[in-house]
XYZ file of C-alpha atoms in Angstrom:
198
model
C 115.344 75.771 108.313
C 116.890 75.091 104.901
C 119.152 77.842 103.619
C 118.795 78.969 100.058
C 121.245 80.609 97.703
C 119.881 83.413 95.570
C 120.258 83.245 91.782
C 121.230 79.554 91.708
C 119.116 76.905 90.054
C 117.580 74.960 92.991
C 118.299 71.665 91.192
C 122.025 72.362 91.610
C 121.666 72.755 95.364
C 120.836 69.134 96.143
C 124.004 67.623 97.642
C 124.885 64.357 95.932
C 127.080 61.686 97.520
C 130.579 61.136 96.129
C 131.018 58.611 93.349
C 131.607 55.074 94.732
C 135.205 54.826 93.502
C 136.006 58.172 95.184
C 134.813 56.720 98.490
C 137.129 53.746 97.989
C 139.979 56.045 96.981
C 139.418 58.146 100.115
C 140.501 55.199 102.267
C 143.693 54.698 100.246
C 144.479 58.403 100.378
C 143.998 58.604 104.151
C 146.431 55.703 104.596
C 149.077 57.614 102.622
C 148.605 61.341 103.202
C 147.281 63.260 106.185
C 146.468 66.405 104.238
C 146.863 66.174 100.479
C 146.475 69.019 98.003
C 143.777 67.920 95.551
C 142.730 69.289 92.157
C 139.258 68.248 91.010
C 138.948 68.784 87.249
C 135.357 69.231 86.117
C 134.185 69.307 89.722
C 130.511 70.043 89.020
C 128.803 71.060 92.249
C 131.632 69.619 94.352
C 130.388 66.244 95.577
C 133.812 64.571 95.319
C 135.627 67.690 96.528
C 133.491 67.902 99.675
C 134.016 64.241 100.465
C 137.818 64.490 100.267
C 137.844 67.813 102.126
C 135.789 66.124 104.839
C 138.665 63.645 105.233
C 141.054 66.524 105.915
C 142.395 67.294 102.439
C 142.606 70.715 100.753
C 140.696 70.771 97.467
C 140.514 73.137 94.519
C 137.730 72.360 92.070
C 137.505 73.757 88.573
C 134.381 73.957 86.424
C 133.542 75.926 83.299
C 130.035 76.650 84.604
C 129.690 79.760 86.779
C 126.391 78.636 88.296
C 127.856 75.225 89.190
C 130.758 76.985 90.909
C 128.328 79.129 92.926
C 126.355 76.045 93.936
C 129.556 74.182 94.869
C 130.696 77.108 97.008
C 127.304 77.283 98.710
C 127.194 73.534 99.396
C 130.813 73.473 100.588
C 130.517 76.007 103.402
C 132.594 74.673 106.291
C 134.775 72.514 104.014
C 138.346 73.283 102.945
C 137.351 73.659 99.291
C 137.803 76.471 96.801
C 136.244 76.632 93.361
C 137.508 78.261 90.199
C 135.582 78.974 87.008
C 137.796 78.044 84.098
C 138.557 75.658 81.270
C 140.287 72.435 82.329
C 142.046 72.457 78.956
C 143.938 75.580 80.051
C 144.494 75.541 83.802
C 144.432 79.085 85.212
C 147.256 78.462 87.713
C 150.662 76.827 88.008
C 150.271 75.130 91.383
C 151.243 71.485 91.796
C 148.999 68.928 93.457
C 149.461 65.617 95.227
C 146.165 64.304 93.868
C 144.261 65.058 90.653
C 140.718 63.885 89.938
C 139.077 63.849 86.494
C 135.775 62.057 86.817
C 133.157 61.683 84.106
C 134.252 64.858 82.359
C 136.662 63.947 79.542
C 133.922 62.619 77.244
C 132.582 66.178 76.969
C 135.435 67.211 74.686
C 137.146 65.902 71.547
C 139.779 63.212 72.093
C 142.742 65.484 71.297
C 141.561 67.855 74.055
C 141.091 65.092 76.627
C 144.590 63.766 75.867
C 145.993 67.261 76.449
C 144.037 67.557 79.713
C 145.598 64.311 80.965
C 149.086 65.461 79.935
C 148.593 68.797 81.727
C 147.193 67.008 84.783
C 150.262 64.765 84.896
C 152.529 67.805 84.636
C 150.905 69.570 87.624
C 151.111 66.437 89.801
C 153.897 66.124 92.355
C 156.281 63.163 92.377
C 154.530 60.093 93.872
C 151.219 61.905 93.382
C 147.997 60.106 92.528
C 145.408 60.384 89.776
C 141.842 59.126 89.827
C 140.248 59.218 86.375
C 136.948 57.763 85.255
C 135.045 57.994 82.038
C 132.735 56.376 79.570
C 133.917 53.447 77.505
C 133.081 53.002 73.821
C 133.126 49.209 73.535
C 131.430 46.441 71.548
C 128.063 47.457 73.039
C 128.260 50.916 71.414
C 126.323 51.191 68.177
C 124.722 54.546 67.441
C 125.846 56.551 70.436
C 126.534 60.187 69.712
C 130.064 61.412 70.451
C 131.327 57.911 71.265
C 134.568 58.965 69.546
C 135.139 61.213 72.606
C 135.024 58.236 74.964
C 137.803 55.874 75.972
C 138.336 52.633 74.087
C 139.056 49.410 75.987
C 142.573 49.523 77.414
C 143.221 53.084 76.232
C 143.245 54.829 79.623
C 145.526 52.210 81.183
C 147.910 52.354 78.233
C 148.123 56.170 78.387
C 149.326 56.030 82.010
C 151.687 53.099 81.506
C 153.187 54.802 78.448
C 153.817 57.891 80.597
C 155.702 55.731 83.123
C 153.041 55.830 85.833
C 152.296 52.835 88.058
C 148.696 51.646 87.758
C 147.359 50.851 91.233
C 143.814 49.996 90.190
C 142.104 49.616 86.841
C 138.573 48.535 86.090
C 136.429 48.337 82.981
C 132.723 47.672 83.379
C 131.035 46.635 80.144
C 127.272 47.170 80.084
C 124.662 47.431 77.400
C 123.430 50.952 76.588
C 120.080 52.168 77.834
C 117.664 54.328 75.892
C 116.180 57.676 76.779
C 114.006 59.660 74.418
C 114.956 57.266 71.563
C 118.633 58.024 72.140
C 121.190 55.390 73.052
C 123.062 56.206 76.271
C 126.478 54.745 77.011
C 126.767 52.756 80.259
C 130.162 51.057 79.929
C 132.759 52.778 82.117
C 136.425 52.762 82.995
C 138.248 53.835 86.169
C 141.936 54.104 87.012
C 144.051 55.028 90.015
C 147.671 55.664 89.064
C 150.813 56.939 90.770
C 153.392 59.263 89.256
C 156.982 57.998 89.437
């Protein structure tokens, strides 16, 4: 019998698998740390948090959506995950983490905010800690996409970590043509980085 959670949009209660690069990162993390403290910025309904918690890590997810946090908590019963409702631009705690995730969330804010989020995330990361960041890429395929100025430019994410003295372990840019939905151009080019703090 399927359990239901009252007062939560049923569409939020469908568990989604972790993003592919998080699955790959999980293997790297398990080779290095038995039980890492993980901060998942913009965690949504917790798909990446649950995956890493299932590997034995302790995860705190933060989302600015109360209903998403309720759904994440409901879906994460039995996992070592906690969820906080808050703004990732102003973290509501001073804890430090061995791993910080920021996946497909930074394009939702102006560039100066996303830069500040990355700086704050670096500050709350322990020495030798790891970051996994992904986002949308505004490249030569972008033409009339709304808010493309919020997205990363080619090379920008890598440069921001190298300039901060971090070691880039993995970096990938996938350039794809936009698709269209409801006569609106949707960005498909993406960037992903795994980096280690000195």
